[in-house]
Amino acid sequence: MRQKERRPGQKSAAGPSGGRRNDDRGTSRPLKVAGKTVPAREAPREPAGAAASERPLMARTGERPTERVPVILESLGAGDFHLIDSGNGEKLEQYGPYRIIRPEGQALWRPSLPAHVWEKVDAAFTGDTDEEGTGRWRFPKDALGETWPLNLLGVDFLGRFTSFRHVGVFPEQIVHWTWMKQQVEAAGRPLKVLNLFGYTGVASLVAAAAGAEVTHVDASKKAIGWARENQALSRLDKAPIRWICEDAMKFILREERRGNAYDIILTDPPKFGRGPNGEVWHLFDHLPVMLDVCREILSPNAVGLVLTAYSIRASFYSIHELMRETMRGAGGVVESGELVIREAGLDGKTPSRALSTSLFSRWVPK
C-alpha cells in the first residue's frame, strides 16, 4: 500500500535517498527517509544532493528493454483495507474496524454513497490537506487510541493516526507487494530484497514472511521503531531483516562500492526529503543517479526493480523512459503506468470508480 506519506512519528522526507512522500516519513526532519518531509531540527548539512552529485551516471549502451505501456495496476483492497467511496476531494476508507475519511485531491467527482454513510465514520482528518501539511484527527463517535491492529497479505501491523493524515500503510502498493510475494515464493531460493524508503516495514515483512532476506532502509528513527513494532506483532522476530536507519542514497552508494547485490529492489522516493544528517533529496534532480546505482546493485539473476512516484507533476512516461535508459543492455521488459484503487462499496465487494494514486515503472527480466 504507498513511499510511497508515511510513518509513525512521521517524518517527512528523506535525504538524497531516504525520504518519501512528503508526509510522515522522513528523516531528520519528518518521519522518514523514505518518506515525506516535516520540519527537522537544525543540524550541519551537506550541500543538497552531495552524495548523488559525487557519483556520475554510467554510460549505458545496448538496446533498451522492450516496453509495455500503459499498464494500470489495480487493487480492490486486501486484508483489512478497502476503499469504500470517494468524492468532493475526500476518500472514505475501511481500515480494519474503523471507517476513516482523508483528503484526496484527485477525487474530483461527487460521492456515490449518501451523506449519512459519510457521517457515520470513526475518524476524519482535518486541517492542512497539503501533502506536507499537518493537521489533526476528529473522532465523531468515541475517542480512539493512537494505534490499532491491521492485517494485509497475511502480515500483522499497527495502524496509527498520524499528524500527516497517514495511517502507516499505503494501500496502492498492495499490487507491488503481491507481485513481490509471488516472485519470492516461486524462486526456489532465498531472494535478497532491498526496500528503500521502507517506512513502517509492511513490504519488508511481506517479503520476509514469503522467505526473502530483507534489507529495509529508512531515514526516520520513528519509522524504523514502528517497523520493529510491526515485526514483533507479525511474529517475525527471527526473520532475516536488517533494519537500517540511514539516508537511502548514501546506503546504496556504499553497497555499490562493496559489491553487494539484490534480487528485488523496491524504491518509493518522496518528491522532496531530508536525510538524518540534513541530506537533501529532490526527486527530479537525484532520481536518475539513484536508479543508476540501483541498476549496479541488482544481482545477475535479478527478478525486478520497482519504482513508485507519488504526488509529482509528471507523466508516467517520464519515469518510464528513464527506467528504459537506465536498463539499457539488460534485456527484459519495462512496464509503466499508474497504480489505482477501485472503490469497493460498504461490503468491500462492489466495484465502482477507480482512484489513481501514483505513477510507477517496473523492470523485469522477461
CSV table of C-alpha atoms in Angstrom, one decimal:
chain,number,residue,atom,x,y,z
A,1,MET,CA,0.0,0.0,0.0
A,2,ARG,CA,2.4,3.7,-0.9
A,3,GLN,CA,7.0,5.8,-0.4
A,4,LYS,CA,5.1,5.8,-1.3
A,5,GLU,CA,3.2,9.7,3.0
A,6,ARG,CA,4.0,7.7,5.9
A,7,ARG,CA,5.2,6.9,9.2
A,8,PRO,CA,5.0,6.7,12.8
A,9,GLY,CA,6.1,9.9,14.2
A,10,GLN,CA,6.1,10.6,10.7
A,11,LYS,CA,8.8,12.4,9.5
A,12,SER,CA,8.8,13.6,6.1
A,13,ALA,CA,11.2,13.1,3.6
A,14,ALA,CA,14.5,11.5,3.3
A,15,GLY,CA,17.8,12.5,2.2
A,16,PRO,CA,19.2,12.0,-1.2
A,17,SER,CA,17.8,8.8,-0.7
A,18,GLY,CA,15.7,8.5,2.1
A,19,GLY,CA,12.5,10.2,2.0
A,20,ARG,CA,9.2,9.6,0.8
A,21,ARG,CA,6.1,11.4,0.1
A,22,ASN,CA,6.4,14.5,2.0
A,23,ASP,CA,4.3,13.4,4.8
A,24,ASP,CA,5.4,11.5,7.6
A,25,ARG,CA,8.3,9.5,6.6
A,26,GLY,CA,11.3,11.3,6.9
A,27,THR,CA,14.5,11.7,8.3
A,28,SER,CA,15.8,14.2,10.4
A,29,ARG,CA,13.0,16.3,9.6
A,30,PRO,CA,9.9,14.5,9.5
A,31,LEU,CA,9.4,11.0,9.5
A,32,LYS,CA,11.1,9.0,7.1
A,33,VAL,CA,14.0,9.0,5.0
A,34,ALA,CA,12.0,7.4,2.7
A,35,GLY,CA,9.1,9.4,3.2
A,36,LYS,CA,7.9,12.8,3.5
A,37,THR,CA,9.0,15.9,4.9
A,38,VAL,CA,8.5,17.7,8.1
A,39,PRO,CA,10.4,20.4,9.8
A,40,ALA,CA,13.6,19.0,11.2
A,41,ARG,CA,15.9,20.2,13.8
A,42,GLU,CA,18.7,22.3,12.7
A,43,ALA,CA,22.0,20.4,12.1
A,44,PRO,CA,25.1,20.8,10.0
A,45,ARG,CA,24.1,20.0,6.4
A,46,GLU,CA,25.9,18.8,3.3
A,47,PRO,CA,25.2,20.6,0.1
A,48,ALA,CA,22.0,19.5,-1.5
A,49,GLY,CA,22.4,16.2,-3.2
A,50,ALA,CA,26.1,16.0,-2.3
A,51,ALA,CA,26.1,12.2,-2.2
A,52,ALA,CA,24.4,11.9,-5.6
A,53,SER,CA,26.5,14.6,-7.3
A,54,GLU,CA,29.7,12.8,-6.5
A,55,ARG,CA,28.7,9.8,-8.5
A,56,PRO,CA,28.3,10.4,-12.2
A,57,LEU,CA,25.8,8.4,-14.3
A,58,MET,CA,27.1,5.3,-16.0
A,59,ALA,CA,27.5,5.4,-19.8
A,60,ARG,CA,24.9,2.8,-20.8
A,61,THR,CA,25.0,1.0,-24.2
A,62,GLY,CA,22.9,-1.6,-25.8
A,63,GLU,CA,19.3,-1.9,-26.7
A,64,ARG,CA,16.7,-0.5,-24.4
A,65,PRO,CA,14.3,-3.1,-22.8
A,66,THR,CA,11.1,-3.7,-24.6
A,67,GLU,CA,8.2,-1.7,-23.2
A,68,ARG,CA,4.7,-2.4,-22.0
A,69,VAL,CA,2.6,0.8,-21.6
A,70,PRO,CA,0.4,2.0,-20.3
A,71,VAL,CA,-0.1,-0.5,-17.6
A,72,ILE,CA,-2.8,0.1,-14.9
A,73,LEU,CA,-2.2,-2.0,-11.8
A,74,GLU,CA,-5.5,-2.1,-9.9
A,75,SER,CA,-6.4,-3.1,-6.3
A,76,LEU,CA,-9.9,-3.6,-4.9
A,77,GLY,CA,-8.4,-3.8,-1.5
A,78,ALA,CA,-6.9,-6.6,0.5
A,79,GLY,CA,-7.0,-7.9,4.0
A,80,ASP,CA,-8.3,-5.3,6.4
A,81,PHE,CA,-8.4,-2.5,3.8
A,82,HIS,CA,-10.7,-1.3,1.1
A,83,LEU,CA,-11.8,2.0,-0.4
A,84,ILE,CA,-15.5,2.5,0.3
A,85,ASP,CA,-16.2,5.7,-1.7
A,86,SER,CA,-14.6,8.9,-2.8
A,87,GLY,CA,-15.6,12.4,-4.0
A,88,ASN,CA,-15.5,16.1,-3.2
A,89,GLY,CA,-11.8,15.9,-2.6
A,90,GLU,CA,-12.0,13.2,0.0
A,91,LYS,CA,-11.9,9.4,0.3
A,92,LEU,CA,-13.9,7.1,2.6
A,93,GLU,CA,-11.8,4.1,3.6
A,94,GLN,CA,-12.1,1.0,5.8
A,95,TYR,CA,-9.1,0.1,7.9
A,96,GLY,CA,-10.0,-2.9,10.0
A,97,PRO,CA,-12.8,-1.9,12.4
A,98,TYR,CA,-12.5,1.8,11.6
A,99,ARG,CA,-14.2,3.8,8.8
A,100,ILE,CA,-12.0,6.8,8.0
A,101,ILE,CA,-12.2,10.0,5.9
A,102,ARG,CA,-9.0,11.5,4.5
A,103,PRO,CA,-8.3,14.2,1.9
A,104,GLU,CA,-7.8,13.1,-1.7
A,105,GLY,CA,-7.3,15.8,-4.3
A,106,GLN,CA,-7.9,13.5,-7.2
A,107,ALA,CA,-11.4,12.7,-6.2
A,108,LEU,CA,-13.0,15.3,-8.5
A,109,TRP,CA,-16.4,13.7,-8.7
A,110,ARG,CA,-19.3,13.6,-6.3
A,111,PRO,CA,-19.6,10.7,-3.7
A,112,SER,CA,-21.7,7.8,-4.8
A,113,LEU,CA,-23.0,6.9,-1.3
A,114,PRO,CA,-25.4,9.2,0.6
A,115,ALA,CA,-24.3,11.7,3.2
A,116,HIS,CA,-25.4,9.7,6.2
A,117,VAL,CA,-22.9,7.0,5.3
A,118,TRP,CA,-20.0,9.5,5.3
A,119,GLU,CA,-21.3,10.9,8.6
A,120,LYS,CA,-21.0,7.6,10.4
A,121,VAL,CA,-17.2,7.5,10.5
A,122,ASP,CA,-14.9,6.7,13.3
A,123,ALA,CA,-12.2,9.2,12.3
A,124,ALA,CA,-11.7,12.1,9.9
A,125,PHE,CA,-8.6,14.0,9.1
A,126,THR,CA,-9.0,17.8,9.3
A,127,GLY,CA,-6.6,20.7,8.8
A,128,ASP,CA,-4.0,21.2,6.2
A,129,THR,CA,-4.7,19.0,3.2
A,130,ASP,CA,-1.4,19.6,1.5
A,131,GLU,CA,0.9,16.6,1.4
A,132,GLU,CA,3.5,18.4,3.5
A,133,GLY,CA,1.0,20.0,5.9
A,134,THR,CA,0.0,18.8,9.3
A,135,GLY,CA,-3.5,18.6,10.8
A,136,ARG,CA,-5.4,16.6,13.3
A,137,TRP,CA,-7.9,13.8,13.6
A,138,ARG,CA,-11.5,14.3,14.6
A,139,PHE,CA,-13.3,11.3,16.2
A,140,PRO,CA,-17.1,11.9,15.8
A,141,LYS,CA,-18.1,8.9,17.9
A,142,ASP,CA,-15.6,7.9,20.6
A,143,ALA,CA,-12.0,8.9,21.2
A,144,LEU,CA,-9.8,6.2,19.7
A,145,GLY,CA,-6.4,5.0,20.7
A,146,GLU,CA,-3.3,6.1,18.8
A,147,THR,CA,-2.8,2.6,17.3
A,148,TRP,CA,-4.9,-0.4,16.3
A,149,PRO,CA,-4.0,-3.8,14.7
A,150,LEU,CA,-4.3,-4.4,10.9
A,151,ASN,CA,-3.5,-7.3,8.6
A,152,LEU,CA,-2.6,-7.3,4.9
A,153,LEU,CA,-1.3,-10.2,2.8
A,154,GLY,CA,-1.0,-12.3,6.0
A,155,VAL,CA,1.1,-9.7,7.8
A,156,ASP,CA,0.0,-8.1,11.1
A,157,PHE,CA,1.0,-4.4,11.7
A,158,LEU,CA,-0.2,-1.4,13.6
A,159,GLY,CA,-2.3,1.4,12.1
A,160,ARG,CA,-1.6,4.8,13.6
A,161,PHE,CA,-3.3,8.1,13.4
A,162,THR,CA,-0.5,10.5,12.5
A,163,SER,CA,-0.5,14.2,12.1
A,164,PHE,CA,0.2,13.9,8.4
A,165,ARG,CA,-3.1,12.1,7.7
A,166,HIS,CA,-1.4,8.8,7.0
A,167,VAL,CA,-2.1,5.6,9.0
A,168,GLY,CA,1.1,3.6,8.4
A,169,VAL,CA,0.4,1.8,5.2
A,170,PHE,CA,-0.1,2.8,1.6
A,171,PRO,CA,-2.8,0.6,0.1
A,172,GLU,CA,-1.9,1.4,-3.5
A,173,GLN,CA,1.3,-0.7,-3.0
A,174,ILE,CA,-0.6,-3.9,-2.5
A,175,VAL,CA,-0.2,-4.8,-6.2
A,176,HIS,CA,3.6,-4.4,-6.0
A,177,TRP,CA,3.7,-6.4,-2.7
A,178,THR,CA,1.6,-9.2,-4.1
A,179,TRP,CA,3.9,-9.4,-7.2
A,180,MET,CA,6.9,-9.5,-4.9
A,181,LYS,CA,5.4,-12.1,-2.7
A,182,GLN,CA,4.7,-14.3,-5.7
A,183,GLN,CA,8.3,-13.9,-7.0
A,184,VAL,CA,9.8,-14.8,-3.7
A,185,GLU,CA,7.7,-17.8,-3.2
A,186,ALA,CA,8.3,-19.1,-6.7
A,187,ALA,CA,12.0,-18.5,-6.8
A,188,GLY,CA,13.2,-21.8,-5.3
A,189,ARG,CA,15.9,-19.9,-3.5
A,190,PRO,CA,16.1,-17.1,-0.8
A,191,LEU,CA,15.8,-13.9,-2.7
A,192,LYS,CA,17.6,-10.8,-1.4
A,193,VAL,CA,15.1,-7.9,-1.3
A,194,LEU,CA,16.1,-4.2,-0.7
A,195,ASN,CA,13.3,-1.9,0.4
A,196,LEU,CA,14.3,1.7,0.1
A,197,PHE,CA,12.2,4.4,1.8
A,198,GLY,CA,10.7,1.5,3.6
A,199,TYR,CA,8.5,3.4,6.1
A,200,THR,CA,6.7,1.2,8.6
A,201,GLY,CA,8.0,-2.0,7.1
A,202,VAL,CA,4.9,-3.7,5.8
A,203,ALA,CA,6.5,-4.5,2.4
A,204,SER,CA,9.6,-5.8,4.2
A,205,LEU,CA,7.5,-8.1,6.4
A,206,VAL,CA,5.5,-9.4,3.4
A,207,ALA,CA,8.8,-10.2,1.7
A,208,ALA,CA,10.3,-11.8,4.8
A,209,ALA,CA,7.2,-13.9,5.5
A,210,ALA,CA,7.4,-15.2,1.9
A,211,GLY,CA,11.0,-16.4,2.5
A,212,ALA,CA,13.2,-13.5,1.4
A,213,GLU,CA,16.3,-12.0,3.1
A,214,VAL,CA,15.4,-8.3,3.5
A,215,THR,CA,17.3,-5.1,3.9
A,216,HIS,CA,15.0,-2.2,5.0
A,217,VAL,CA,16.3,1.4,4.7
A,218,ASP,CA,14.6,4.5,6.1
A,219,ALA,CA,16.0,7.7,7.4
A,220,SER,CA,13.4,8.1,10.1
A,221,LYS,CA,14.2,6.6,13.5
A,222,LYS,CA,10.5,6.7,14.3
A,223,ALA,CA,9.6,4.8,11.2
A,224,ILE,CA,12.2,2.2,12.0
A,225,GLY,CA,10.8,1.9,15.5
A,226,TRP,CA,7.3,1.5,14.1
A,227,ALA,CA,8.6,-1.2,11.7
A,228,ARG,CA,10.1,-3.1,14.6
A,229,GLU,CA,6.8,-3.0,16.4
A,230,ASN,CA,5.2,-4.4,13.3
A,231,GLN,CA,7.8,-7.1,13.1
A,232,ALA,CA,7.0,-8.2,16.7
A,233,LEU,CA,3.3,-8.1,16.1
A,234,SER,CA,3.7,-10.3,13.0
A,235,ARG,CA,5.7,-12.8,15.0
A,236,LEU,CA,8.6,-12.4,12.6
A,237,ASP,CA,11.2,-11.6,15.2
A,238,LYS,CA,13.6,-14.2,13.8
A,239,ALA,CA,13.1,-13.3,10.2
A,240,PRO,CA,16.2,-12.2,8.3
A,241,ILE,CA,15.5,-8.5,8.2
A,242,ARG,CA,18.2,-5.8,8.5
A,243,TRP,CA,16.6,-2.5,9.7
A,244,ILE,CA,18.9,0.4,8.7
A,245,CYS,CA,18.2,4.0,9.6
A,246,GLU,CA,20.2,5.9,7.0
A,247,ASP,CA,19.9,8.1,4.0
A,248,ALA,CA,19.0,5.9,1.1
A,249,MET,CA,21.4,7.3,-1.4
A,250,LYS,CA,24.3,7.0,0.9
A,251,PHE,CA,23.4,3.5,1.7
A,252,ILE,CA,23.1,2.3,-1.9
A,253,LEU,CA,26.4,4.1,-2.9
A,254,ARG,CA,28.1,2.2,-0.1
A,255,GLU,CA,26.6,-1.1,-1.3
A,256,GLU,CA,27.8,-0.4,-4.8
A,257,ARG,CA,31.4,0.2,-3.6
A,258,ARG,CA,31.2,-3.1,-1.6
A,259,GLY,CA,29.8,-5.1,-4.5
A,260,ASN,CA,26.7,-6.1,-2.7
A,261,ALA,CA,23.7,-7.1,-4.8
A,262,TYR,CA,19.9,-7.7,-4.5
A,263,ASP,CA,17.4,-9.7,-6.5
A,264,ILE,CA,14.5,-7.3,-6.0
A,265,ILE,CA,14.7,-3.6,-5.2
A,266,LEU,CA,11.7,-1.6,-4.2
A,267,THR,CA,12.1,2.2,-4.1
A,268,ASP,CA,9.4,4.7,-3.4
A,269,PRO,CA,11.2,8.0,-3.0
A,270,PRO,CA,9.5,11.2,-2.0
A,271,LYS,CA,9.2,14.3,-4.1
A,272,PHE,CA,11.4,16.1,-1.5
A,273,GLY,CA,13.1,14.9,1.6
A,274,ARG,CA,15.9,15.2,4.1
A,275,GLY,CA,18.1,12.5,5.5
A,276,PRO,CA,19.0,12.0,9.1
A,277,ASN,CA,22.0,14.3,8.8
A,278,GLY,CA,20.3,17.0,6.8
A,279,GLU,CA,20.9,15.5,3.4
A,280,VAL,CA,18.6,16.9,0.8
A,281,TRP,CA,16.7,14.9,-1.8
A,282,HIS,CA,14.9,16.4,-4.8
A,283,LEU,CA,13.2,13.7,-7.0
A,284,PHE,CA,13.8,15.3,-10.4
A,285,ASP,CA,17.4,16.1,-9.6
A,286,HIS,CA,18.5,12.9,-7.9
A,287,LEU,CA,16.3,10.1,-9.3
A,288,PRO,CA,18.5,9.4,-12.4
A,289,VAL,CA,21.5,8.7,-10.2
A,290,MET,CA,19.5,6.7,-7.7
A,291,LEU,CA,18.1,4.4,-10.4
A,292,ASP,CA,21.6,4.1,-12.0
A,293,VAL,CA,23.1,2.9,-8.7
A,294,CYS,CA,20.1,0.5,-8.2
A,295,ARG,CA,20.9,-1.0,-11.6
A,296,GLU,CA,24.5,-1.6,-10.5
A,297,ILE,CA,23.4,-3.4,-7.3
A,298,LEU,CA,21.0,-5.7,-9.0
A,299,SER,CA,22.2,-9.3,-8.9
A,300,PRO,CA,23.0,-11.2,-12.1
A,301,ASN,CA,19.8,-13.2,-11.7
A,302,ALA,CA,17.7,-10.2,-10.5
A,303,VAL,CA,13.9,-10.5,-10.5
A,304,GLY,CA,12.9,-6.9,-10.7
A,305,LEU,CA,13.4,-3.2,-10.0
A,306,VAL,CA,10.3,-1.3,-8.9
A,307,LEU,CA,9.9,2.5,-8.8
A,308,THR,CA,6.9,4.3,-7.5
A,309,ALA,CA,6.5,8.1,-7.8
A,310,TYR,CA,3.8,9.7,-5.8
A,311,SER,CA,2.4,13.2,-5.8
A,312,ILE,CA,4.5,14.6,-8.6
A,313,ARG,CA,3.6,16.7,-11.6
A,314,ALA,CA,4.7,14.4,-14.4
A,315,SER,CA,3.6,11.8,-16.8
A,316,PHE,CA,4.4,8.2,-16.2
A,317,TYR,CA,6.3,8.4,-19.5
A,318,SER,CA,9.0,10.5,-17.8
A,319,ILE,CA,9.9,7.7,-15.3
A,320,HIS,CA,9.2,5.1,-18.0
A,321,GLU,CA,11.8,6.4,-20.4
A,322,LEU,CA,14.2,7.0,-17.5
A,323,MET,CA,13.9,3.3,-16.5
A,324,ARG,CA,14.4,2.1,-20.0
A,325,GLU,CA,17.6,4.3,-20.4
A,326,THR,CA,18.8,3.0,-17.0
A,327,MET,CA,18.3,-0.6,-18.0
A,328,ARG,CA,19.9,-0.4,-21.5
A,329,GLY,CA,21.6,-3.7,-22.4
A,330,ALA,CA,19.9,-5.6,-19.6
A,331,GLY,CA,17.1,-7.1,-21.7
A,332,GLY,CA,13.8,-7.7,-20.1
A,333,VAL,CA,10.7,-5.5,-20.1
A,334,VAL,CA,9.9,-2.1,-18.6
A,335,GLU,CA,6.2,-1.8,-17.8
A,336,SER,CA,5.0,1.6,-16.6
A,337,GLY,CA,1.7,3.3,-15.8
A,338,GLU,CA,-0.4,4.1,-12.8
A,339,LEU,CA,-1.5,2.4,-9.5
A,340,VAL,CA,-5.2,2.7,-8.9
A,341,ILE,CA,-7.5,1.6,-6.1
A,342,ARG,CA,-11.1,0.8,-7.1
A,343,GLU,CA,-13.9,1.7,-4.8
A,344,ALA,CA,-15.5,-1.4,-3.3
A,345,GLY,CA,-18.5,-0.1,-1.5
A,346,LEU,CA,-19.6,-0.8,2.1
A,347,ASP,CA,-19.3,-4.5,1.7
A,348,GLY,CA,-15.8,-4.4,0.1
A,349,LYS,CA,-17.0,-6.4,-2.9
A,350,THR,CA,-18.9,-3.9,-5.1
A,351,PRO,CA,-16.5,-2.4,-7.7
A,352,SER,CA,-17.1,1.1,-8.8
A,353,ARG,CA,-14.8,4.0,-9.8
A,354,ALA,CA,-11.0,3.8,-9.9
A,355,LEU,CA,-9.0,6.3,-7.9
A,356,SER,CA,-5.5,7.0,-9.3
A,357,THR,CA,-2.8,7.1,-6.5
A,358,SER,CA,0.6,7.1,-8.1
A,359,LEU,CA,2.9,6.5,-11.0
A,360,PHE,CA,5.1,3.5,-11.3
A,361,SER,CA,7.8,1.9,-13.5
A,362,ARG,CA,8.9,-1.7,-13.1
A,363,TRP,CA,11.7,-3.6,-14.9
A,364,VAL,CA,11.5,-7.3,-15.0
A,365,PRO,CA,13.9,-9.7,-16.8
A,366,LYS,CA,11.3,-11.1,-19.0
